[in-house]
């Protein structure tokens, strides 16, 4: 019984638990915290069952569940996972308890509503990765928007309203066009087969038939562009990235971690699943553009990150750079590069998520994120410095840690197709070392620059537990990436082979 | 015993992890020292036992794959180690020198706090792990893990005194400059993967050697990219700038990482990939030119430096130049031979300077030293042995390796190697000049430090003392090695005893013969020097003469009654040259001007102009403003007068009716 | 001569409806008194009713189906019902407005301007 509806349970559980939280008075903050951390840990533990039930050799969708929803229009509740999405689902469920624990000491009034927002967001994010029906996909895609809007807008920094609205409108612009494209695909399916369908597996037979020749207004290219815009904004691809620094800087740590850890992946995932999967011909036509944008994003994000004064903004721009690598891997499109891109999505979630968590801890102690306010922290907080250094090294791709494996596969896989792009992307690696180490230098090394930083408490046990899962995975993926590469192998082969 | 190969690096890694934990527990230094030295000692024991077993067998290549590291699509990278003559030689001296420096460090770092002491040994052990991985890796990817690992440790150890900002900055500089080289290495890995479908040495190099014609173009690209990596790690022009700054680290670190082992990784890598380089005359010439020019360039800077460690640092850059010159003329074995002897004498010199700095209470300026030979005899004698060795005085280790390099360079010029004979002849002249300068600046350092009378402050003079046993013991051992270390590579051919050159015989299998292309060999014959015996003896005389001239010149300048007068007069006579050398040709300033400032300007432009102005202000907020403006205009239709609304409704109805008509 | 019962031509009725509608419209546009506007509105509604009735009478006979013949008349009842509801709400509003401002001149109620 449980195994039959494994995926549905994983998907619905957070939202269901949010409903459970509703009647508990919001003044009982301790109760909320304890309940949520227990529940979210259980959800993660349960989602590991997905991992064991998952058959890595089976390329297609697995653990599928399908119920008619609006049968007249061919809309169904169809969810399933394959090798591409399972890692992202697990990343989502892993980050949930992490951020709940990270927000433990957060002294805010509405911890209850924060938890409820987080839980609803989790359902939305998991839904995005497991939805097979495009209509359902659109619905859950939009669902993620609302809790995130509140997380930024309610618990954010001084410019939170601006950031939240910007985030909302940016994403909305893309997703509305995506809705048009989804409807168009269903209509085209109707045209071809006489039956309405929003089902990915069925659209796979008709969507590739969309003509891509005949100028820029060919239907195939337009649908591609509509999907692409939505995903490009989410990733974000240069020049649609300017919502990201604002959203990250204003969002609370919780929001930043989820945003960087999972929400950005929705964009890259969408590119792979829909743009690449449904519209291979249009994809081929757009590869040069995607490659160029990816490379520009890598270098541009790194350059801008270099001159930031606010650590969080710096990490936000570094996300633009790192997601550029993911896009490069997807654009290159080989087996290795694509697998590398998927792994890099996970890596980015771990390392950038980790950096945001650490910056949040620093902010909680000093109520500032300006690099200039720090300096010489290593002596006061040695363990914190060590952890920050490891995450930094993971982020700049030191071999033996996770970041390297992803970058290696992406770049090695792209080399034969676009050596120039790889070389330019390599400049991004150098710049990555520059801005991250320069930050470490200015925050941790040197003499204690600011008396206010004297005797800052080091990493607490709770904070260590927040970081521990990330650190373990950072090393694990770095040393033995096979665990996380093998599930994607067959699915990617199937997707690229179409 | 060969199955314990993985144990060699693993023991060091275990030591590093243990010391990290001990550091957080603030364990007493004795425990840390036992763990730190013990782990490397155990690794050394296992390494030598392994090498003993290996040397007893016919010298095959032993590859031990442990697990698949990365596998996706057609890319497969194994985590595997390999033992062959080259990695055997490297492992042998890395473990020994590493162990000695660990022992030395126990004494040298004695004054640190418990946590800092443990941190130091954790980093040092981690370095040994990475370095051993580097030399034992059986493919370019594992080599690269070690490569980046030693870079990380170098970063951490240069910035060991992180509370001093300039130390941390030097560490960062080292890491970033190395990263530039690493990018070249990484691209070389991709190119290798694309051309050969594998990264394993035992797959790639034989394949390339078997088909020189078809892999020619790729080999040029790969070799040049690899060399970019080597230039970064081994501090050659134009990426040498990090190494002098790296002297900010503790002196044993300078000895181990920035003299004996890590910086020679580039040479090791080039020798390892010798097949690819030999396929590409362009790459060979590039390597030789960069090496030769670096050798003389760094030597000139070394002439005027006053910081004893800076002199040694530029000397290291210069010696590394020699090694690359050797690889560039196809003297692969000579390059490795010089790596080994250099490791002995340069480690000895650095440790000696550390001993001196220790005695002078942290003073590094040679102008405030002098006459130390009376106070620290052991340090003096070992320093002298190492100095004679680096200067290339016969019998001492450096003489044999350096002479081999000079001879082979001459031979390359004489035999018109790859048609670039003139270039090689010029390089030979440069190398001889550099040999003279080397002898000069090294004896300058020796004389100003140990001879004459003490010029430092009074209170320091009272505390001058010989270093503790744990420091002098490694010094003596390394001093002995600086004397006798060269005997493994005796130039037997001079005496018609070819078998005398043990290292040449041992390393011979590393240089795989290339298949012939169109009836003639794809490269000039190697092994035989191709020049007459008389010429060879003449070359020996030239190099010894250059060294002797340098020594005598230094003696005239810095010893006796007129010491320091002559150089001062010279500096006054040639102020521009002196300032140029003292300021290291303003290369750092040049980089700041040409690289760092444009980069920051570009970054600022991207942020302020592109991001904030063009995208955010004009496009994003511009759209919002446009919408707002339109709404502002449109709202004036809302008159509030109900009869106007009625009129609009009517007009709309009529309009629609008209439209439908 | 017998006065033959000639049916009023269909177009006449429509014309009357149009005239009534125009009068009502002008009333809505030009009058300022809310009650007068309201009365004009009623005239407009009833002009529509007249048109409904006329169409039902004219085309109901052609279309054989009896149910179809009744469509127009049914709509008239809807309109009357709506008009009645409107009167209730509207008059209540006017009284509320009058209490507020002591006038029901619609030009005086423009606070929702811009």
PDB file of C-alpha atoms in Angstrom, chain A residues 162 166 170 238-239 241-242 246 300 303-304 306-308 313 317 335-336 339 378-380 383 389 393 396-400 404-405 408-409 411-413 415-416 422-423 426-427 429-431 433-434 437-438 440-441 444-448 478-482 485 489 493, chain B residues 24 26 67-75 77 123 141 144-145 148-149 152 155-156 159 162-165 168-172 175-176 179-181 183 186-194 199 221 225 596 599-600 602-607 610-612 615-616 620-621:
ATOM      1  CA  UNK A 162      10.929  45.279  -3.838  1.00  0.00           C
ATOM      2  CA  UNK A 166      10.676  41.589  -8.552  1.00  0.00           C
ATOM      3  CA  UNK A 170      10.141  38.090 -13.290  1.00  0.00           C
ATOM      4  CA  UNK A 238      22.212  36.160 -18.298  1.00  0.00           C
ATOM      5  CA  UNK A 239      20.568  38.702 -18.880  1.00  0.00           C
ATOM      6  CA  UNK A 241      19.424  37.206 -13.676  1.00  0.00           C
ATOM      7  CA  UNK A 242      18.951  40.514 -11.925  1.00  0.00           C
ATOM      8  CA  UNK A 246      17.989  41.137  -4.924  1.00  0.00           C
ATOM      9  CA  UNK A 300      29.879  37.750 -16.072  1.00  0.00           C
ATOM     10  CA  UNK A 303      33.268  39.192 -12.538  1.00  0.00           C
ATOM     11  CA  UNK A 304      30.381  40.871 -10.814  1.00  0.00           C
ATOM     12  CA  UNK A 306      34.310  39.737  -7.464  1.00  0.00           C
ATOM     13  CA  UNK A 307      33.464  43.347  -6.677  1.00  0.00           C
ATOM     14  CA  UNK A 308      30.594  42.805  -4.266  1.00  0.00           C
ATOM     15  CA  UNK A 313      25.252  39.231  -2.926  1.00  0.00           C
ATOM     16  CA  UNK A 317      26.309  36.284  -8.293  1.00  0.00           C
ATOM     17  CA  UNK A 335      26.079  12.038 -22.329  1.00  0.00           C
ATOM     18  CA  UNK A 336      28.916  12.967 -20.010  1.00  0.00           C
ATOM     19  CA  UNK A 339      25.182  13.858 -16.520  1.00  0.00           C
ATOM     20  CA  UNK A 378      39.765  32.778  11.869  1.00  0.00           C
ATOM     21  CA  UNK A 379      41.233  33.246  15.281  1.00  0.00           C
ATOM     22  CA  UNK A 380      37.876  33.767  16.937  1.00  0.00           C
ATOM     23  CA  UNK A 383      35.864  25.608  13.326  1.00  0.00           C
ATOM     24  CA  UNK A 389      36.903  26.901   3.798  1.00  0.00           C
ATOM     25  CA  UNK A 393      36.853  24.830  -1.880  1.00  0.00           C
ATOM     26  CA  UNK A 396      35.657  26.573  -6.548  1.00  0.00           C
ATOM     27  CA  UNK A 397      35.988  22.999  -7.689  1.00  0.00           C
ATOM     28  CA  UNK A 398      38.889  21.502  -5.812  1.00  0.00           C
ATOM     29  CA  UNK A 399      39.430  17.904  -6.947  1.00  0.00           C
ATOM     30  CA  UNK A 400      38.346  15.481  -4.277  1.00  0.00           C
ATOM     31  CA  UNK A 404      35.211  19.380  -9.378  1.00  0.00           C
ATOM     32  CA  UNK A 405      33.449  16.262 -10.574  1.00  0.00           C
ATOM     33  CA  UNK A 408      35.086  18.172 -14.969  1.00  0.00           C
ATOM     34  CA  UNK A 409      32.322  16.216 -16.648  1.00  0.00           C
ATOM     35  CA  UNK A 411      33.879  20.754 -19.459  1.00  0.00           C
ATOM     36  CA  UNK A 412      35.351  17.458 -20.619  1.00  0.00           C
ATOM     37  CA  UNK A 413      32.051  16.580 -22.254  1.00  0.00           C
ATOM     38  CA  UNK A 415      35.401  20.070 -25.130  1.00  0.00           C
ATOM     39  CA  UNK A 416      34.986  18.214 -28.391  1.00  0.00           C
ATOM     40  CA  UNK A 422      35.313  25.449 -22.496  1.00  0.00           C
ATOM     41  CA  UNK A 423      38.436  27.585 -22.421  1.00  0.00           C
ATOM     42  CA  UNK A 426      37.797  27.916 -17.579  1.00  0.00           C
ATOM     43  CA  UNK A 427      38.421  31.598 -17.024  1.00  0.00           C
ATOM     44  CA  UNK A 429      37.072  28.770 -12.754  1.00  0.00           C
ATOM     45  CA  UNK A 430      40.022  31.086 -12.215  1.00  0.00           C
ATOM     46  CA  UNK A 431      37.784  34.013 -11.379  1.00  0.00           C
ATOM     47  CA  UNK A 433      39.016  31.100  -7.099  1.00  0.00           C
ATOM     48  CA  UNK A 434      39.705  34.816  -7.112  1.00  0.00           C
ATOM     49  CA  UNK A 437      39.490  33.214  -1.823  1.00  0.00           C
ATOM     50  CA  UNK A 438      39.520  36.971  -1.737  1.00  0.00           C
ATOM     51  CA  UNK A 440      37.897  34.238   2.679  1.00  0.00           C
ATOM     52  CA  UNK A 441      40.966  36.429   2.881  1.00  0.00           C
ATOM     53  CA  UNK A 444      38.859  35.330   8.007  1.00  0.00           C
ATOM     54  CA  UNK A 445      42.543  36.064   7.604  1.00  0.00           C
ATOM     55  CA  UNK A 446      44.574  38.973   8.785  1.00  0.00           C
ATOM     56  CA  UNK A 447      44.479  40.698  12.155  1.00  0.00           C
ATOM     57  CA  UNK A 448      41.166  41.207  13.899  1.00  0.00           C
ATOM     58  CA  UNK A 478      33.935  14.324  -4.574  1.00  0.00           C
ATOM     59  CA  UNK A 479      35.454  10.954  -3.790  1.00  0.00           C
ATOM     60  CA  UNK A 480      32.850   8.565  -5.071  1.00  0.00           C
ATOM     61  CA  UNK A 481      30.533  10.364  -7.472  1.00  0.00           C
ATOM     62  CA  UNK A 482      29.429   7.054  -8.937  1.00  0.00           C
ATOM     63  CA  UNK A 485      26.093   9.474 -11.409  1.00  0.00           C
ATOM     64  CA  UNK A 489      23.010   7.328 -16.702  1.00  0.00           C
ATOM     65  CA  UNK A 493      20.835   8.182 -22.437  1.00  0.00           C
TER      66      UNK A 493
ATOM     67  CA  UNK B  24      40.536  20.952  17.820  1.00  0.00           C
ATOM     68  CA  UNK B  26      44.325  21.209  21.621  1.00  0.00           C
ATOM     69  CA  UNK B  67      37.939   2.022  -7.980  1.00  0.00           C
ATOM     70  CA  UNK B  68      36.245   3.960 -10.718  1.00  0.00           C
ATOM     71  CA  UNK B  69      36.321   7.579  -9.735  1.00  0.00           C
ATOM     72  CA  UNK B  70      34.279   9.256 -12.427  1.00  0.00           C
ATOM     73  CA  UNK B  71      32.324   7.421 -15.038  1.00  0.00           C
ATOM     74  CA  UNK B  72      29.826   9.031 -17.350  1.00  0.00           C
ATOM     75  CA  UNK B  73      29.261   8.528 -21.028  1.00  0.00           C
ATOM     76  CA  UNK B  74      32.544   7.726 -22.704  1.00  0.00           C
ATOM     77  CA  UNK B  75      34.537   9.309 -19.905  1.00  0.00           C
ATOM     78  CA  UNK B  77      38.545   7.958 -14.822  1.00  0.00           C
ATOM     79  CA  UNK B 123      48.629  20.655   6.640  1.00  0.00           C
ATOM     80  CA  UNK B 141      43.233  13.020 -13.404  1.00  0.00           C
ATOM     81  CA  UNK B 144      45.619  16.532 -11.096  1.00  0.00           C
ATOM     82  CA  UNK B 145      44.047  15.717  -7.725  1.00  0.00           C
ATOM     83  CA  UNK B 148      45.535  20.782  -6.815  1.00  0.00           C
ATOM     84  CA  UNK B 149      45.975  19.181  -3.411  1.00  0.00           C
ATOM     85  CA  UNK B 152      45.792  23.841  -1.526  1.00  0.00           C
ATOM     86  CA  UNK B 155      47.949  28.035   0.092  1.00  0.00           C
ATOM     87  CA  UNK B 156      47.241  26.950   3.642  1.00  0.00           C
ATOM     88  CA  UNK B 159      49.092  31.635   4.933  1.00  0.00           C
ATOM     89  CA  UNK B 162      47.188  34.074   8.850  1.00  0.00           C
ATOM     90  CA  UNK B 163      46.982  36.911  11.332  1.00  0.00           C
ATOM     91  CA  UNK B 164      49.640  38.668   9.329  1.00  0.00           C
ATOM     92  CA  UNK B 165      47.738  39.947   6.373  1.00  0.00           C
ATOM     93  CA  UNK B 168      47.497  35.325   3.844  1.00  0.00           C
ATOM     94  CA  UNK B 169      47.741  37.499   0.762  1.00  0.00           C
ATOM     95  CA  UNK B 170      50.814  35.622  -0.402  1.00  0.00           C
ATOM     96  CA  UNK B 171      48.907  32.384   0.008  1.00  0.00           C
ATOM     97  CA  UNK B 172      46.020  33.683  -2.027  1.00  0.00           C
ATOM     98  CA  UNK B 175      46.681  29.766  -5.254  1.00  0.00           C
ATOM     99  CA  UNK B 176      45.300  32.091  -7.884  1.00  0.00           C
ATOM    100  CA  UNK B 179      44.962  28.290 -10.878  1.00  0.00           C
ATOM    101  CA  UNK B 180      45.866  30.002 -14.130  1.00  0.00           C
ATOM    102  CA  UNK B 181      48.325  27.232 -14.801  1.00  0.00           C
ATOM    103  CA  UNK B 183      43.392  25.786 -16.225  1.00  0.00           C
ATOM    104  CA  UNK B 186      42.695  20.964 -17.113  1.00  0.00           C
ATOM    105  CA  UNK B 187      42.280  21.865 -20.763  1.00  0.00           C
ATOM    106  CA  UNK B 188      45.148  19.513 -21.563  1.00  0.00           C
ATOM    107  CA  UNK B 189      43.257  16.771 -19.764  1.00  0.00           C
ATOM    108  CA  UNK B 190      40.175  17.473 -21.871  1.00  0.00           C
ATOM    109  CA  UNK B 191      42.207  17.505 -25.045  1.00  0.00           C
ATOM    110  CA  UNK B 192      43.886  14.247 -24.085  1.00  0.00           C
ATOM    111  CA  UNK B 193      40.536  12.703 -23.348  1.00  0.00           C
ATOM    112  CA  UNK B 194      39.216  13.851 -26.692  1.00  0.00           C
ATOM    113  CA  UNK B 199      43.786   9.556 -19.312  1.00  0.00           C
ATOM    114  CA  UNK B 221      48.141  21.423 -28.238  1.00  0.00           C
ATOM    115  CA  UNK B 225      48.590  23.243 -22.398  1.00  0.00           C
ATOM    116  CA  UNK B 596      44.309  43.280 -11.997  1.00  0.00           C
ATOM    117  CA  UNK B 599      39.831  43.108 -14.479  1.00  0.00           C
ATOM    118  CA  UNK B 600      38.457  45.160 -11.647  1.00  0.00           C
ATOM    119  CA  UNK B 602      35.625  45.310 -16.177  1.00  0.00           C
ATOM    120  CA  UNK B 603      33.964  43.859 -13.108  1.00  0.00           C
ATOM    121  CA  UNK B 604      32.875  47.278 -11.967  1.00  0.00           C
ATOM    122  CA  UNK B 605      31.574  48.037 -15.438  1.00  0.00           C
ATOM    123  CA  UNK B 606      29.607  44.788 -15.549  1.00  0.00           C
ATOM    124  CA  UNK B 607      28.092  45.438 -12.190  1.00  0.00           C
ATOM    125  CA  UNK B 610      25.433  46.476 -17.320  1.00  0.00           C
ATOM    126  CA  UNK B 611      23.698  45.031 -14.302  1.00  0.00           C
ATOM    127  CA  UNK B 612      22.475  48.016 -12.389  1.00  0.00           C
ATOM    128  CA  UNK B 615      19.395  45.714 -17.132  1.00  0.00           C
ATOM    129  CA  UNK B 616      17.935  46.738 -13.821  1.00  0.00           C
ATOM    130  CA  UNK B 620      13.462  46.111 -15.668  1.00  0.00           C
ATOM    131  CA  UNK B 621      12.537  49.231 -13.809  1.00  0.00           C
TER     132      UNK B 621
END
